[in-house]
Amino acid sequence: MPRRRTLIASTLAASVLPAAQALAAGDLTRQEPITVTVELGRPDGRHVFEPNRLRFETGRLYRLVLRNVSQAPHYFTSNDFAARIFTRKAQVVQHIGGRETVLAEFKGTISEIEVYPGHVAEWWFVPVAAGHVTDLRCGIRDADGRTHAQHGMVGEIIIE
C-alpha cells in the first residue's frame, strides 16, 4: 500500500505544480511596471501632450508618469481610456534633491488627473480592453475662454 500512496502523491504533485506555476506567471500583482512618461504642456507655454500618441498592451502593468513642465495646470482626461483599464492606484509624487516621495495615493475609478505646474502624478493601471481612444484632452479653460484642448492639447491612445 505505501507504494500506491507514493504513486498517487507523485501524480498529484506532477499535476498541481504546473498549475501553480501557471497561476504565478499570470499574477498581475507580481509584474514589474512599464514606465511611460507624458509631459503636460511645454515650458514655452504651448498646450500639448508630449508624446500625444500612446500605445499600451492589455494585461501589462503600466506606470504612467504625468509630468507638468509648464507654468499652467493641466488635466489628463479620457473617459474612454478609464473604461478600458483597471486602475491599481494613482499617486502624487514630490521630487526634492533627487529623492522621490509619495505624498498621496488614490484607488478606484479615475478618469481625470490634474497636475499643477512643476509637479508629477503617477497612474498605475492594467489595460483590460483593446481599442482606439480618441477623447484624450485637457479641459482647462484659458483667459480667452477656450480649453487647452482647443489650443491643441489632445491625444490618442491605442490599446492592443
CSV table of C-alpha atoms in Angstrom, one decimal, residues 13-117:
chain,number,residue,atom,x,y,z
A,13,ALA,CA,2.3,16.8,-7.3
A,14,ALA,CA,3.0,16.5,-11.1
A,15,SER,CA,-0.4,17.8,-12.0
A,16,VAL,CA,-0.7,20.5,-9.3
A,17,LEU,CA,2.8,22.0,-9.6
A,18,PRO,CA,2.5,23.1,-13.3
A,19,ALA,CA,-0.9,24.7,-12.5
A,20,ALA,CA,0.5,26.6,-9.6
A,21,GLN,CA,3.4,27.8,-11.8
A,22,ALA,CA,0.9,28.9,-14.4
A,23,LEU,CA,-1.1,30.9,-11.8
A,24,ALA,CA,2.1,32.6,-10.6
A,25,ALA,CA,3.0,33.6,-14.2
A,26,GLY,CA,-0.4,35.2,-14.6
A,27,ASP,CA,-0.4,37.0,-11.3
A,28,LEU,CA,-0.6,40.7,-12.3
A,29,THR,CA,0.4,41.8,-8.8
A,30,ARG,CA,3.9,40.5,-9.5
A,31,GLN,CA,4.6,42.3,-12.7
A,32,GLU,CA,7.3,45.0,-12.9
A,33,PRO,CA,5.6,48.1,-14.3
A,34,ILE,CA,6.4,49.5,-17.7
A,35,THR,CA,7.1,53.3,-17.2
A,36,VAL,CA,5.7,55.7,-19.8
A,37,THR,CA,6.2,59.4,-19.3
A,38,VAL,CA,4.0,62.1,-20.7
A,39,GLU,CA,4.9,65.8,-20.3
A,40,LEU,CA,1.9,68.1,-19.9
A,41,GLY,CA,2.4,71.5,-21.6
A,42,ARG,CA,5.7,73.0,-22.7
A,43,PRO,CA,8.0,75.4,-20.9
A,44,ASP,CA,7.3,78.0,-23.7
A,45,GLY,CA,3.5,77.9,-22.8
A,46,ARG,CA,2.2,75.7,-25.6
A,47,HIS,CA,-0.7,73.4,-24.6
A,48,VAL,CA,0.3,69.9,-25.8
A,49,PHE,CA,0.8,66.3,-24.5
A,50,GLU,CA,4.3,65.1,-25.3
A,51,PRO,CA,4.0,62.5,-26.7
A,52,ASN,CA,0.4,62.8,-27.8
A,53,ARG,CA,0.1,59.2,-29.1
A,54,LEU,CA,0.3,56.4,-26.5
A,55,ARG,CA,0.3,52.7,-27.0
A,56,PHE,CA,-0.4,50.0,-24.4
A,57,GLU,CA,-0.9,46.3,-24.3
A,58,THR,CA,-3.7,44.5,-22.4
A,59,GLY,CA,-2.7,42.5,-19.4
A,60,ARG,CA,0.5,44.5,-18.7
A,61,LEU,CA,1.1,46.8,-15.7
A,62,TYR,CA,1.9,50.4,-16.6
A,63,ARG,CA,3.2,53.3,-14.5
A,64,LEU,CA,2.1,56.4,-16.4
A,65,VAL,CA,4.2,59.4,-15.2
A,66,LEU,CA,2.4,62.7,-15.8
A,67,ARG,CA,4.9,65.5,-15.5
A,68,ASN,CA,3.7,69.1,-15.9
A,69,VAL,CA,6.6,71.1,-17.3
A,70,SER,CA,4.6,74.3,-18.0
A,71,GLN,CA,3.5,77.2,-15.9
A,72,ALA,CA,-0.2,76.3,-16.1
A,73,PRO,CA,-2.2,73.4,-14.5
A,74,HIS,CA,-3.3,70.7,-16.9
A,75,TYR,CA,-5.7,67.8,-17.0
A,76,PHE,CA,-5.1,64.3,-18.4
A,77,THR,CA,-8.7,63.3,-19.2
A,78,SER,CA,-10.2,60.4,-21.1
A,79,ASN,CA,-13.4,58.6,-20.1
A,80,ASP,CA,-12.9,56.0,-22.9
A,81,PHE,CA,-9.4,55.2,-21.6
A,82,ALA,CA,-10.7,54.9,-18.0
A,83,ALA,CA,-13.4,52.5,-19.2
A,84,ARG,CA,-10.7,50.2,-20.8
A,85,ILE,CA,-8.3,49.9,-17.8
A,86,PHE,CA,-8.1,48.6,-14.2
A,87,THR,CA,-6.6,51.3,-12.1
A,88,ARG,CA,-4.3,49.9,-9.4
A,89,LYS,CA,-3.6,53.4,-8.0
A,90,ALA,CA,-2.8,57.0,-8.7
A,91,GLN,CA,-0.3,58.9,-6.6
A,92,VAL,CA,1.1,62.3,-6.1
A,93,VAL,CA,4.9,62.3,-6.2
A,94,GLN,CA,7.3,65.0,-4.9
A,95,HIS,CA,10.9,65.2,-6.2
A,96,ILE,CA,13.3,67.1,-4.0
A,97,GLY,CA,17.1,66.8,-4.2
A,98,GLY,CA,17.0,63.7,-6.4
A,99,ARG,CA,14.7,62.0,-3.9
A,100,GLU,CA,11.2,60.8,-4.7
A,101,THR,CA,8.5,60.9,-2.0
A,102,VAL,CA,4.9,59.7,-2.5
A,103,LEU,CA,2.6,62.3,-0.8
A,104,ALA,CA,-0.8,60.7,-1.5
A,105,GLU,CA,-2.3,57.6,-3.1
A,106,PHE,CA,-5.7,57.1,-4.6
A,107,LYS,CA,-7.5,54.0,-5.6
A,108,GLY,CA,-10.7,53.2,-7.5
A,109,THR,CA,-12.1,54.5,-10.8
A,110,ILE,CA,-10.3,57.5,-12.2
A,111,SER,CA,-10.9,59.3,-15.5
A,112,GLU,CA,-9.1,62.6,-15.0
A,113,ILE,CA,-5.9,63.7,-13.2
A,114,GLU,CA,-5.0,67.3,-12.8
A,115,VAL,CA,-1.3,68.1,-12.4
A,116,TYR,CA,-0.1,71.5,-11.2
A,117,PRO,CA,2.8,73.4,-12.7
